[in-house]
Amino acid sequence: MHYTFDIEKGNFTNAGNASGSVKKTLKQLNVDPSSIKRIVVALYEAEINAVAHAYGGKIDIDIDGDKIVMVVADQGPGIPNIELAMTEGYSTASQKVREMGFGAGMGLPNMKKNTDKLDIQTELGVGTTITMTVFLKN
Amino acid sequence: MKAKEIAELLNGKIVGCQDSQEELTNAFSSDLMSDVLRLGGECSLLITGLCNIQTIRTAEMAMINTIVLARGKTADEEMIEHAIDNDITIIETEFSIFKASGILYNHGIKPMY
Ligand SMILES: Nc1ncnc2c1ncn2[C@@H]1O[C@H](COP(=O)(O)OP(=O)(O)OP(=O)(O)O)[C@@H](O)[C@H]1O
Ligand SMILES: [Mg+2]
């Protein structure tokens, strides 16, 4: 099964639409609740980042028998230093993002924690593509 | 404890799902959604002063059933709608996060950590 979602530039209200929709799909597929939580939390963190740190983009989700692959590709500034960005507590979030309850520098480490594979491709001035894989136990 | 009893203890008002019969056992208090998303294990209650649509979405993703909005914050139409769609109960209270947390702790709601 393949699903795509658009992430609108600057739209904080809609950030989480894709994660919410994936949550409903995984529930219908009877995926166990703890896997659902890991998957939707990781995807939600990525959605928020694409709005908070970039100018929106696109999400591609593929679910097959034993795994889900989530690709979040944004247009944005890119990440100059991935190792630094992966450090707990490192954040360049704006005041507006902090007022929304985010910007603790915990998102990327949390994506890593909640997924089986996390791949980050980034090009400065172009954008960032995050690919997350979670294996489903049924 | 049910949402209704919690609302009574906090002198609060339930908005969103009214008939939740879920048994609420433990809670986490935070204004920082980044921290809420890092919770491992099951959490039934979020006590927060952060009041926007992402508060509801964070509960949705973290599988938290009930949100206590402290310090007199009130949920807007969009938040209530999203909460109802996702079977999330919102309790609005005038009490501070500290007071609400203290009362619930005294009545046996367990901390997450
Ligand atoms: N898609 C992205 N495009 C550009 N920079 C990014 C992107 N994602 C993350 N970053 C950079 O990496 C930093 C760390 O990201 P991370 O998600 O861990 O924390 P945060 O978003 O700042 O806060 P939190 O996720 O805890 O709310 C960000 O502050 C930002 O500088
Ligand atoms: Mg983040």
Short mmCIF file of N, CA, C and O in Angstrom, two decimals, chain A residues 9-114:
data_model
loop_
_atom_site.label_atom_id
_atom_site.label_comp_id
_atom_site.label_asym_id
_atom_site.label_seq_id
_atom_site.Cartn_x
_atom_site.Cartn_y
_atom_site.Cartn_z
N LYS A 9 3.92 24.52 3.50
CA LYS A 9 4.88 25.47 4.05
C LYS A 9 4.24 26.31 5.16
O LYS A 9 3.16 26.88 4.98
N GLY A 10 4.92 26.37 6.30
CA GLY A 10 4.48 27.27 7.37
C GLY A 10 3.16 26.90 8.05
O GLY A 10 2.68 27.65 8.90
N ASN A 11 2.57 25.78 7.68
CA ASN A 11 1.26 25.45 8.24
C ASN A 11 1.37 24.51 9.44
O ASN A 11 1.42 23.29 9.31
N PHE A 12 1.37 25.13 10.62
CA PHE A 12 1.52 24.37 11.85
C PHE A 12 0.26 23.62 12.23
O PHE A 12 0.30 22.61 12.92
N THR A 13 -0.85 24.13 11.77
CA THR A 13 -2.12 23.50 12.12
C THR A 13 -2.22 22.10 11.51
O THR A 13 -2.68 21.17 12.15
N ASN A 14 -1.76 21.98 10.28
CA ASN A 14 -1.89 20.69 9.59
C ASN A 14 -0.76 19.72 9.88
O ASN A 14 -0.87 18.54 9.52
N ALA A 15 0.31 20.19 10.51
CA ALA A 15 1.40 19.26 10.82
C ALA A 15 0.85 18.19 11.75
O ALA A 15 0.33 18.49 12.83
N GLY A 16 0.94 16.96 11.32
CA GLY A 16 0.35 15.86 12.08
C GLY A 16 -0.77 15.16 11.34
O GLY A 16 -1.20 14.09 11.73
N ASN A 17 -1.21 15.76 10.23
CA ASN A 17 -2.25 15.12 9.41
C ASN A 17 -1.83 13.75 8.91
O ASN A 17 -2.60 12.79 9.00
N ALA A 18 -0.61 13.67 8.39
CA ALA A 18 -0.13 12.40 7.85
C ALA A 18 -0.02 11.37 8.96
O ALA A 18 -0.51 10.24 8.84
N SER A 19 0.57 11.76 10.10
CA SER A 19 0.75 10.83 11.21
C SER A 19 -0.60 10.32 11.71
O SER A 19 -0.75 9.13 12.00
N GLY A 20 -1.56 11.23 11.81
CA GLY A 20 -2.89 10.84 12.28
C GLY A 20 -3.55 9.85 11.33
O GLY A 20 -4.18 8.88 11.76
N SER A 21 -3.37 10.09 10.04
CA SER A 21 -3.96 9.21 9.04
C SER A 21 -3.27 7.84 9.03
O SER A 21 -3.94 6.80 8.94
N VAL A 22 -1.95 7.84 9.18
CA VAL A 22 -1.22 6.57 9.24
C VAL A 22 -1.63 5.79 10.48
O VAL A 22 -1.79 4.57 10.45
N LYS A 23 -1.86 6.51 11.57
CA LYS A 23 -2.29 5.83 12.81
C LYS A 23 -3.60 5.07 12.57
O LYS A 23 -3.73 3.91 12.97
N LYS A 24 -4.54 5.72 11.91
CA LYS A 24 -5.84 5.07 11.64
C LYS A 24 -5.66 3.84 10.75
O LYS A 24 -6.26 2.79 10.99
N THR A 25 -4.82 3.99 9.72
CA THR A 25 -4.58 2.86 8.80
C THR A 25 -3.97 1.67 9.54
O THR A 25 -4.40 0.53 9.38
N LEU A 26 -2.95 1.95 10.37
CA LEU A 26 -2.26 0.86 11.08
C LEU A 26 -3.19 0.17 12.08
O LEU A 26 -3.12 -1.04 12.29
N LYS A 27 -4.10 0.95 12.67
CA LYS A 27 -5.10 0.36 13.58
C LYS A 27 -5.98 -0.62 12.82
O LYS A 27 -6.25 -1.72 13.29
N GLN A 28 -6.43 -0.18 11.63
CA GLN A 28 -7.29 -1.05 10.80
C GLN A 28 -6.55 -2.32 10.40
O GLN A 28 -7.16 -3.37 10.25
N LEU A 29 -5.23 -2.21 10.24
CA LEU A 29 -4.43 -3.37 9.86
C LEU A 29 -4.08 -4.24 11.07
O LEU A 29 -3.35 -5.22 10.95
N ASN A 30 -4.59 -3.84 12.25
CA ASN A 30 -4.34 -4.60 13.49
C ASN A 30 -2.88 -4.69 13.88
O ASN A 30 -2.44 -5.69 14.46
N VAL A 31 -2.11 -3.67 13.55
CA VAL A 31 -0.72 -3.62 14.01
C VAL A 31 -0.74 -3.39 15.52
O VAL A 31 -1.64 -2.71 16.05
N ASP A 32 0.23 -3.98 16.24
CA ASP A 32 0.16 -3.87 17.70
C ASP A 32 0.37 -2.42 18.15
O ASP A 32 1.15 -1.68 17.54
N PRO A 33 -0.34 -2.01 19.21
CA PRO A 33 -0.35 -0.60 19.64
C PRO A 33 1.03 -0.03 19.92
O PRO A 33 1.28 1.14 19.62
N SER A 34 1.96 -0.82 20.46
CA SER A 34 3.25 -0.23 20.79
C SER A 34 4.03 0.08 19.50
O SER A 34 4.75 1.08 19.42
N SER A 35 3.88 -0.74 18.46
CA SER A 35 4.51 -0.41 17.17
C SER A 35 3.84 0.82 16.56
O SER A 35 4.53 1.68 15.99
N ILE A 36 2.52 0.90 16.66
CA ILE A 36 1.81 2.06 16.10
C ILE A 36 2.34 3.34 16.75
O ILE A 36 2.64 4.32 16.08
N LYS A 37 2.49 3.29 18.06
CA LYS A 37 2.96 4.49 18.77
C LYS A 37 4.36 4.90 18.29
O LYS A 37 4.60 6.07 17.99
N ARG A 38 5.26 3.94 18.19
CA ARG A 38 6.63 4.24 17.72
C ARG A 38 6.59 4.89 16.34
O ARG A 38 7.25 5.89 16.07
N ILE A 39 5.79 4.30 15.45
CA ILE A 39 5.73 4.77 14.06
C ILE A 39 5.16 6.18 13.98
O ILE A 39 5.75 7.06 13.34
N VAL A 40 4.03 6.40 14.64
CA VAL A 40 3.38 7.71 14.47
C VAL A 40 4.13 8.81 15.21
O VAL A 40 4.16 9.95 14.75
N VAL A 41 4.78 8.47 16.31
CA VAL A 41 5.59 9.48 17.01
C VAL A 41 6.77 9.90 16.13
O VAL A 41 7.04 11.09 15.95
N ALA A 42 7.44 8.93 15.50
CA ALA A 42 8.58 9.25 14.63
C ALA A 42 8.14 10.08 13.44
O ALA A 42 8.77 11.09 13.08
N LEU A 43 7.02 9.70 12.84
CA LEU A 43 6.54 10.43 11.66
C LEU A 43 6.09 11.85 12.04
O LEU A 43 6.35 12.81 11.31
N TYR A 44 5.45 11.95 13.19
CA TYR A 44 4.99 13.26 13.67
C TYR A 44 6.18 14.20 13.91
O TYR A 44 6.17 15.37 13.51
N GLU A 45 7.24 13.69 14.53
CA GLU A 45 8.46 14.49 14.75
C GLU A 45 9.00 14.98 13.40
O GLU A 45 9.42 16.15 13.27
N ALA A 46 8.98 14.10 12.39
CA ALA A 46 9.51 14.49 11.07
C ALA A 46 8.60 15.52 10.40
O ALA A 46 9.09 16.46 9.75
N GLU A 47 7.29 15.35 10.56
CA GLU A 47 6.35 16.32 10.00
C GLU A 47 6.56 17.70 10.61
O GLU A 47 6.58 18.71 9.92
N ILE A 48 6.68 17.72 11.93
CA ILE A 48 6.90 18.99 12.63
C ILE A 48 8.19 19.63 12.14
O ILE A 48 8.23 20.83 11.84
N ASN A 49 9.25 18.84 12.02
CA ASN A 49 10.53 19.39 11.56
C ASN A 49 10.42 20.00 10.16
O ASN A 49 11.02 21.04 9.89
N ALA A 50 9.66 19.34 9.28
CA ALA A 50 9.54 19.84 7.91
C ALA A 50 8.83 21.20 7.85
O ALA A 50 9.04 21.98 6.94
N VAL A 51 7.98 21.46 8.86
CA VAL A 51 7.32 22.77 8.93
C VAL A 51 8.17 23.75 9.73
O VAL A 51 8.31 24.91 9.38
N ALA A 52 8.77 23.25 10.83
CA ALA A 52 9.51 24.12 11.74
C ALA A 52 10.83 24.59 11.15
O ALA A 52 11.23 25.74 11.35
N HIS A 53 11.53 23.71 10.45
CA HIS A 53 12.88 24.03 10.00
C HIS A 53 13.01 24.12 8.49
O HIS A 53 14.07 24.46 7.98
N ALA A 54 11.96 23.75 7.75
CA ALA A 54 12.02 23.81 6.28
C ALA A 54 10.72 24.43 5.76
O ALA A 54 9.91 24.94 6.55
N TYR A 55 10.52 24.36 4.45
CA TYR A 55 9.37 25.04 3.85
C TYR A 55 8.36 24.04 3.32
O TYR A 55 7.81 24.19 2.23
N GLY A 56 8.13 22.98 4.10
CA GLY A 56 7.16 21.97 3.69
C GLY A 56 7.78 20.97 2.75
O GLY A 56 8.99 20.98 2.50
N GLY A 57 6.95 20.09 2.22
CA GLY A 57 7.46 19.05 1.34
C GLY A 57 6.44 17.96 1.12
O GLY A 57 5.24 18.23 1.05
N LYS A 58 6.91 16.73 1.09
CA LYS A 58 6.06 15.62 0.70
C LYS A 58 6.40 14.39 1.53
O LYS A 58 7.56 14.18 1.88
N ILE A 59 5.38 13.60 1.82
CA ILE A 59 5.60 12.36 2.57
C ILE A 59 5.13 11.18 1.73
O ILE A 59 4.05 11.21 1.15
N ASP A 60 5.95 10.17 1.65
CA ASP A 60 5.58 8.92 0.98
C ASP A 60 5.62 7.79 2.00
O ASP A 60 6.63 7.61 2.69
N ILE A 61 4.53 7.06 2.07
CA ILE A 61 4.46 5.95 3.03
C ILE A 61 4.23 4.65 2.25
O ILE A 61 3.34 4.60 1.39
N ASP A 62 5.01 3.64 2.53
CA ASP A 62 4.78 2.32 1.95
C ASP A 62 4.63 1.30 3.06
O ASP A 62 5.51 1.17 3.91
N ILE A 63 3.51 0.61 3.03
CA ILE A 63 3.31 -0.46 4.01
C ILE A 63 3.21 -1.77 3.23
O ILE A 63 2.39 -1.90 2.32
N ASP A 64 4.11 -2.69 3.53
CA ASP A 64 3.91 -4.02 2.98
C ASP A 64 3.89 -4.98 4.16
O ASP A 64 4.02 -4.57 5.29
N GLY A 65 3.72 -6.25 3.87
CA GLY A 65 3.50 -7.26 4.92
C GLY A 65 4.25 -7.03 6.21
O GLY A 65 3.65 -6.97 7.28
N ASP A 66 5.56 -6.83 6.14
CA ASP A 66 6.31 -6.86 7.38
C ASP A 66 7.02 -5.56 7.74
O ASP A 66 7.72 -5.51 8.73
N LYS A 67 6.81 -4.52 6.90
CA LYS A 67 7.45 -3.26 7.31
C LYS A 67 6.73 -2.03 6.77
O LYS A 67 5.93 -2.11 5.84
N ILE A 68 7.02 -0.91 7.42
CA ILE A 68 6.53 0.38 6.92
C ILE A 68 7.75 1.25 6.64
O ILE A 68 8.69 1.30 7.46
N VAL A 69 7.76 1.88 5.47
CA VAL A 69 8.83 2.80 5.11
C VAL A 69 8.22 4.19 4.93
O VAL A 69 7.24 4.36 4.20
N MET A 70 8.77 5.16 5.65
CA MET A 70 8.24 6.53 5.62
C MET A 70 9.33 7.46 5.10
O MET A 70 10.42 7.52 5.69
N VAL A 71 9.03 8.15 4.02
CA VAL A 71 10.01 9.08 3.44
C VAL A 71 9.45 10.50 3.54
O VAL A 71 8.40 10.80 2.98
N VAL A 72 10.13 11.33 4.32
CA VAL A 72 9.70 12.72 4.48
C VAL A 72 10.73 13.60 3.79
O VAL A 72 11.87 13.71 4.24
N ALA A 73 10.34 14.18 2.65
CA ALA A 73 11.28 14.98 1.85
C ALA A 73 10.84 16.43 1.88
O ALA A 73 9.71 16.75 1.49
N ASP A 74 11.71 17.31 2.36
CA ASP A 74 11.33 18.73 2.41
C ASP A 74 12.17 19.59 1.49
O ASP A 74 13.26 19.19 1.07
N GLN A 75 11.61 20.75 1.15
CA GLN A 75 12.40 21.80 0.53
C GLN A 75 12.82 22.72 1.68
O GLN A 75 11.96 23.18 2.44
N GLY A 76 14.10 22.95 1.78
CA GLY A 76 14.52 23.77 2.91
C GLY A 76 16.00 24.04 2.90
O GLY A 76 16.67 23.79 1.89
N PRO A 77 16.50 24.51 4.02
CA PRO A 77 17.91 24.92 4.08
C PRO A 77 18.88 23.75 4.15
O PRO A 77 20.09 23.95 3.96
N GLY A 78 18.35 22.54 4.42
CA GLY A 78 19.26 21.41 4.65
C GLY A 78 19.85 21.46 6.05
O GLY A 78 19.65 22.44 6.79
N ILE A 79 20.53 20.41 6.43
CA ILE A 79 21.15 20.34 7.76
C ILE A 79 22.67 20.39 7.60
O ILE A 79 23.26 19.47 7.04
N PRO A 80 23.30 21.48 8.06
CA PRO A 80 24.74 21.63 7.84
C PRO A 80 25.58 20.56 8.54
O PRO A 80 26.61 20.14 8.01
N ASN A 81 25.16 20.14 9.72
CA ASN A 81 25.96 19.18 10.47
C ASN A 81 25.02 18.15 11.10
O ASN A 81 24.41 18.40 12.14
N ILE A 82 24.91 17.00 10.46
CA ILE A 82 23.92 16.00 10.91
C ILE A 82 24.26 15.48 12.30
O ILE A 82 23.38 15.30 13.14
N GLU A 83 25.54 15.25 12.55
CA GLU A 83 25.95 14.73 13.85
C GLU A 83 25.51 15.68 14.98
O GLU A 83 24.98 15.26 16.00
N LEU A 84 25.72 16.97 14.73
CA LEU A 84 25.32 17.98 15.71
C LEU A 84 23.79 17.99 15.87
O LEU A 84 23.26 18.04 16.98
N ALA A 85 23.09 17.91 14.73
CA ALA A 85 21.62 17.93 14.75
C ALA A 85 21.06 16.72 15.51
O ALA A 85 20.00 16.80 16.14
N MET A 86 21.78 15.60 15.47
CA MET A 86 21.33 14.39 16.16
C MET A 86 21.61 14.44 17.67
O MET A 86 21.16 13.57 18.41
N THR A 87 22.36 15.44 18.12
CA THR A 87 22.70 15.54 19.54
C THR A 87 21.48 15.99 20.35
O THR A 87 20.83 16.97 19.99
N GLU A 88 21.19 15.27 21.42
CA GLU A 88 20.05 15.65 22.27
C GLU A 88 20.26 17.06 22.79
O GLU A 88 21.31 17.38 23.32
N GLY A 89 19.26 17.90 22.63
CA GLY A 89 19.31 19.25 23.16
C GLY A 89 19.75 20.29 22.15
O GLY A 89 19.59 21.49 22.39
N TYR A 90 20.29 19.85 21.01
CA TYR A 90 20.69 20.84 19.99
C TYR A 90 19.47 21.27 19.19
O TYR A 90 18.78 20.45 18.60
N SER A 91 19.19 22.57 19.19
CA SER A 91 18.04 23.08 18.44
C SER A 91 18.28 24.48 17.94
O SER A 91 18.88 25.30 18.64
N THR A 92 17.82 24.75 16.72
CA THR A 92 17.86 26.11 16.20
C THR A 92 16.43 26.63 16.04
O THR A 92 16.18 27.58 15.30
N ALA A 93 15.49 26.00 16.73
CA ALA A 93 14.06 26.33 16.55
C ALA A 93 13.79 27.80 16.88
O ALA A 93 14.37 28.37 17.79
N SER A 94 12.88 28.37 16.10
CA SER A 94 12.50 29.78 16.29
C SER A 94 11.62 29.94 17.53
O SER A 94 11.09 28.97 18.07
N GLN A 95 11.45 31.17 17.92
CA GLN A 95 10.57 31.48 19.05
C GLN A 95 9.15 30.95 18.80
O GLN A 95 8.52 30.38 19.68
N LYS A 96 8.69 31.07 17.57
CA LYS A 96 7.33 30.63 17.22
C LYS A 96 7.19 29.12 17.43
O LYS A 96 6.18 28.65 17.97
N VAL A 97 8.22 28.39 17.01
CA VAL A 97 8.20 26.93 17.17
C VAL A 97 8.19 26.56 18.65
O VAL A 97 7.47 25.67 19.09
N ARG A 98 8.97 27.31 19.44
CA ARG A 98 9.02 27.04 20.88
C ARG A 98 7.68 27.33 21.55
O ARG A 98 7.25 26.61 22.46
N GLU A 99 7.02 28.37 21.07
CA GLU A 99 5.70 28.69 21.63
C GLU A 99 4.67 27.59 21.33
O GLU A 99 3.68 27.44 22.04
N MET A 100 4.91 26.84 20.27
CA MET A 100 4.01 25.73 19.92
C MET A 100 4.28 24.49 20.78
O MET A 100 3.59 23.48 20.67
N GLY A 101 5.33 24.55 21.62
CA GLY A 101 5.63 23.43 22.51
C GLY A 101 6.74 22.54 22.00
O GLY A 101 6.96 21.44 22.52
N PHE A 102 7.49 23.02 20.99
CA PHE A 102 8.57 22.22 20.43
C PHE A 102 9.89 22.98 20.52
O PHE A 102 9.93 24.07 21.07
N GLY A 103 10.95 22.36 20.00
CA GLY A 103 12.24 23.05 19.98
C GLY A 103 13.13 22.69 21.15
O GLY A 103 13.88 23.52 21.65
N ALA A 104 13.05 21.43 21.59
CA ALA A 104 13.92 20.98 22.67
C ALA A 104 15.15 20.25 22.14
O ALA A 104 16.00 19.81 22.91
N GLY A 105 15.21 20.10 20.83
CA GLY A 105 16.34 19.36 20.26
C GLY A 105 16.26 17.88 20.53
O GLY A 105 17.28 17.20 20.68
N MET A 106 15.07 17.37 20.61
CA MET A 106 14.86 15.96 20.96
C MET A 106 14.25 15.15 19.82
O MET A 106 14.13 13.94 19.90
N GLY A 107 13.83 15.83 18.76
CA GLY A 107 13.06 15.16 17.70
C GLY A 107 13.86 14.11 16.94
O GLY A 107 13.43 12.97 16.81
N LEU A 108 15.02 14.50 16.41
CA LEU A 108 15.81 13.55 15.62
C LEU A 108 16.25 12.35 16.47
O LEU A 108 16.09 11.21 16.04
N PRO A 109 16.78 12.56 17.70
CA PRO A 109 17.12 11.40 18.53
C PRO A 109 15.90 10.52 18.80
O PRO A 109 16.01 9.30 18.86
N ASN A 110 14.74 11.14 18.93
CA ASN A 110 13.51 10.37 19.18
C ASN A 110 13.10 9.56 17.95
O ASN A 110 12.58 8.46 18.07
N MET A 111 13.33 10.12 16.76
CA MET A 111 13.05 9.37 15.52
C MET A 111 13.95 8.15 15.45
O MET A 111 13.54 7.07 15.05
N LYS A 112 15.19 8.35 15.84
CA LYS A 112 16.14 7.23 15.82
C LYS A 112 15.71 6.14 16.80
O LYS A 112 15.71 4.96 16.48
N LYS A 113 15.32 6.59 17.99
CA LYS A 113 14.92 5.65 19.03
C LYS A 113 13.69 4.83 18.63
O LYS A 113 13.59 3.65 18.94
N ASN A 114 12.77 5.45 17.92
CA ASN A 114 11.49 4.81 17.64
C ASN A 114 11.44 4.02 16.32
O ASN A 114 10.42 3.42 16.01
#
